[in-house]
Structures are given as C-alpha cells and as structure tokens.
Short mmCIF file of C-alpha atoms in Angstrom, two decimals:
data_model
loop_
_atom_site.label_atom_id
_atom_site.label_comp_id
_atom_site.label_asym_id
_atom_site.label_seq_id
_atom_site.Cartn_x
_atom_site.Cartn_y
_atom_site.Cartn_z
CA MET A 1 22.52 8.80 5.85
CA SER A 2 24.70 7.55 2.98
CA GLY A 3 22.02 6.85 0.38
CA ARG A 4 19.71 4.84 2.64
CA ARG A 5 16.10 4.80 1.43
CA PHE A 6 13.41 4.85 4.09
CA ASP A 7 10.65 3.68 1.72
CA GLU A 8 12.12 0.19 1.35
CA PRO A 9 10.43 -2.20 3.77
CA GLU A 10 12.45 -4.86 5.54
CA THR A 11 11.76 -8.25 4.04
CA ASP A 12 12.32 -11.69 5.48
CA ALA A 13 11.56 -15.31 4.57
CA PHE A 14 8.08 -15.14 6.12
CA THR A 15 6.96 -12.01 4.25
CA ARG A 16 8.71 -12.92 0.97
CA PRO A 17 5.42 -14.25 -0.62
CA TYR A 18 3.77 -10.88 0.12
CA TRP A 19 6.55 -8.89 -1.56
CA ASP A 20 6.86 -11.32 -4.49
CA ALA A 21 3.10 -11.03 -5.12
CA ALA A 22 3.28 -7.22 -4.93
CA ALA A 23 6.01 -7.29 -7.60
CA GLU A 24 3.47 -9.11 -9.80
CA GLY A 25 0.73 -6.55 -9.06
CA VAL A 26 -1.13 -8.71 -6.54
CA LEU A 27 -2.07 -7.74 -2.98
CA LEU A 28 -2.01 -10.60 -0.46
CA LEU A 29 -3.64 -10.82 2.96
CA ARG A 30 -3.52 -13.48 5.67
CA ARG A 31 -6.71 -15.45 6.45
CA CYS A 32 -7.27 -17.48 9.60
CA ALA A 33 -8.77 -20.94 9.11
CA ALA A 34 -9.94 -21.05 12.75
CA CYS A 35 -12.03 -17.84 12.85
CA GLY A 36 -12.23 -17.00 9.13
CA ARG A 37 -11.01 -13.40 9.52
CA THR A 38 -8.37 -11.70 7.41
CA HIS A 39 -5.64 -9.46 8.75
CA HIS A 40 -2.96 -7.11 7.58
CA TYR A 41 0.04 -6.58 8.24
CA PRO A 42 1.25 -10.15 7.67
CA ARG A 43 1.74 -12.14 10.88
CA GLU A 44 2.32 -15.83 11.51
CA PHE A 45 -0.68 -15.98 13.85
CA CYS A 46 -4.21 -14.55 13.83
CA PRO A 47 -4.42 -11.34 15.89
CA HIS A 48 -8.14 -12.01 16.49
CA CYS A 49 -8.10 -15.56 17.92
CA TRP A 50 -4.34 -16.30 18.19
CA SER A 51 -4.53 -19.36 15.94
CA ASP A 52 -1.44 -20.17 13.90
CA ASP A 53 -3.59 -21.77 11.16
CA VAL A 54 -3.28 -18.82 8.78
CA THR A 55 -2.60 -18.79 5.04
CA TRP A 56 -1.96 -16.28 2.27
CA GLU A 57 -4.98 -15.17 0.24
CA ARG A 58 -5.24 -12.94 -2.82
CA ALA A 59 -7.07 -9.70 -1.99
CA SER A 60 -9.50 -8.03 -4.38
CA GLY A 61 -7.43 -4.84 -4.47
CA ARG A 62 -10.50 -2.79 -3.58
CA ALA A 63 -10.61 -0.39 -0.66
CA THR A 64 -12.32 2.70 0.67
CA LEU A 65 -10.56 5.70 2.14
CA TYR A 66 -10.78 5.80 5.94
CA THR A 67 -8.55 8.80 6.65
CA TRP A 68 -5.63 10.70 5.13
CA SER A 69 -3.11 13.46 5.67
CA VAL A 70 -1.25 15.53 3.11
CA VAL A 71 2.44 15.41 3.99
CA HIS A 72 4.20 18.65 3.06
CA ARG A 73 7.54 17.96 4.73
CA ASN A 74 9.49 14.76 5.25
CA ASP A 75 13.26 14.83 5.61
CA LEU A 76 13.81 11.08 5.13
CA PRO A 77 15.00 10.02 1.67
CA PRO A 78 13.29 9.74 -0.75
CA PHE A 79 10.12 11.23 0.78
CA GLY A 80 11.40 14.81 0.75
CA ASP A 81 11.48 14.73 -3.06
CA ARG A 82 7.88 13.45 -3.18
CA THR A 83 6.18 16.14 -1.11
CA PRO A 84 3.40 16.87 -1.04
CA TYR A 85 2.00 13.33 -0.93
CA VAL A 86 -1.05 11.71 0.64
CA ALA A 87 -0.44 9.29 3.51
CA ALA A 88 -3.62 7.31 4.16
CA VAL A 89 -5.38 4.52 5.97
CA VAL A 90 -7.76 2.48 3.84
CA ASP A 91 -10.40 -0.12 4.67
CA LEU A 92 -9.71 -3.12 2.46
CA ALA A 93 -12.81 -4.83 1.01
CA GLU A 94 -11.83 -7.96 2.94
CA GLY A 95 -11.97 -6.12 6.28
CA PRO A 96 -8.51 -5.10 7.48
CA ARG A 97 -7.25 -1.54 7.57
CA MET A 98 -3.97 -0.73 5.87
CA MET A 99 -1.57 2.22 5.96
CA THR A 100 -0.63 3.30 2.45
CA GLU A 101 -0.29 6.22 0.08
CA VAL A 102 -3.00 7.54 -2.25
CA VAL A 103 -1.67 8.39 -5.72
CA GLU A 104 -3.11 9.85 -8.92
CA CYS A 105 -5.59 12.02 -7.03
CA ALA A 106 -5.53 15.64 -5.92
CA ALA A 107 -6.01 16.01 -2.16
CA ALA A 108 -9.07 18.21 -2.80
CA GLU A 109 -10.73 15.20 -4.50
CA LEU A 110 -10.37 12.92 -1.47
CA ARG A 111 -13.38 12.04 0.66
CA VAL A 112 -13.92 9.52 3.45
CA GLY A 113 -15.42 6.45 1.82
CA ARG A 114 -13.92 7.18 -1.61
CA GLU A 115 -13.52 3.95 -3.57
CA LEU A 116 -9.91 3.06 -4.28
CA GLU A 117 -8.00 0.31 -6.06
CA ALA A 118 -4.54 -1.10 -5.51
CA ALA A 119 -1.61 0.03 -7.62
CA PHE A 120 2.04 -0.78 -7.00
CA ARG A 121 5.23 1.30 -6.84
CA THR A 122 8.78 0.02 -6.95
CA ALA A 123 10.75 1.31 -3.96
CA GLY A 124 14.38 0.38 -4.47
CA GLU A 125 14.36 -3.40 -4.85
CA VAL A 126 10.87 -3.93 -3.39
CA THR A 127 7.42 -3.22 -4.86
CA VAL A 128 4.92 -1.72 -2.41
CA PRO A 129 1.14 -1.36 -2.62
CA VAL A 130 -0.34 2.11 -2.98
CA PHE A 131 -3.93 3.05 -3.82
CA ARG A 132 -5.59 5.26 -6.42
CA PRO A 133 -9.21 6.23 -7.09
CA ARG A 134 -11.45 3.61 -8.68
CA GLY A 135 -13.47 4.65 -11.64
CA PRO A 136 -13.12 7.35 -14.24
CA VAL A 137 -11.71 10.18 -12.09
CA ARG A 138 -8.01 10.55 -12.90
CA ILE A 139 -5.64 13.49 -12.93
CA PRO A 140 -4.33 13.89 -16.49
CA GLY A 141 -0.66 12.95 -16.74
CA ALA A 142 -0.59 11.36 -13.28
CA ARG A 143 0.55 7.89 -14.39
CA GLU A 144 3.95 8.52 -12.89
CA HIS A 145 5.42 10.67 -10.17
CA ALA A 146 8.49 12.76 -11.02
CA PHE A 147 11.18 13.32 -8.42
CA ALA A 148 13.27 16.45 -8.17
CA ASP A 149 16.28 14.61 -9.64
CA GLY A 150 14.29 13.54 -12.74
CA ARG A 151 13.60 9.93 -11.70
CA THR A 152 10.02 8.69 -11.95
CA ASP A 153 7.90 6.09 -10.19
CA ASP A 154 5.81 3.99 -12.54
CA PHE A 155 2.63 2.47 -11.16
CA LYS A 156 1.25 -0.93 -12.13
CA ALA A 157 -2.44 -1.63 -11.66
CA THR A 158 -3.62 -4.87 -10.16
CA ALA A 159 -6.54 -6.60 -11.83
CA VAL A 160 -9.70 -5.39 -10.10
CA PRO A 161 -12.91 -6.91 -11.48
#
C-alpha cells in the first residue's frame, strides 16, 4: 500500500471549484437552471431532468442526520487510526443527501433528524466536508481528532447563519 491514503478524493478540472471552495470552508452544490433542483455529488448534468444547464451554488452548510453507522474497524489508511468514527448520510437543507462523517459528537448523542453544520477536514492535499452538531452541544476537547501516531486533524467551521 506504500503510503497511499484512501481518504483523499480524486480531483479533476470539473470538480476543482468544489474542492477549492471546501479549502476555504465553503460547501458547494450544483443547481439546475431548467428544473431548479440541487444535487450532490457534483455532475455536469442534472440527474433529475438531464439538463446540462447546471451551475455551482454556495450551500448553507446546514443539514439533518438521516442515518449513521459507527465504524469500529477499517483497514484502509488512515481510517484504521481514526476508529471508532461515525460514517453518516445527511439531508442537506437544500435537498440533496450526502455521505459524510459526523465529528465532535459522541455516537450516543446522535439521533435521526439531529441538526448539523458543515465543518472541513484536510485529508492529505484536499479539504473534505464533514458535519458536526449545530448548537451548544459539544464534546469538550473535541476540536481536533488525534491519530495513533500523534498527528491531528483540525476542523474549520463554515459560516452558518
């Protein structure tokens, strides 16, 4: 496996605006001008009406928890050092569902419908969106995640009104 990280998404010219925005703490979605619907993951066409008249749009960063699973074992680097972690699907305020990770929250505190907000983690050379609880509930000292080798992941919050 020679040091390969499996948390680094593949980027290309089309998705570069998405990843550049994430590095700035902004979540982007695609909106279709023909039918008005948003979608995620980024595609060059609308998966609802097949129009290619789609553009990037800044998302609110708000979501609710749809479902989750606590991962206790993952042999792919660097996930093994992060276990346990919460893999989740969230309903974005704009409509689409998104696969992500919930951070800064004990699994026992998770509930379907829990309000979440976007945060961002650097994974190698790319910044990826993750979500954390909205509001005052926070786990003390959970601003960063420590790995077994002493590295940490720092999270940046996106502006959520």
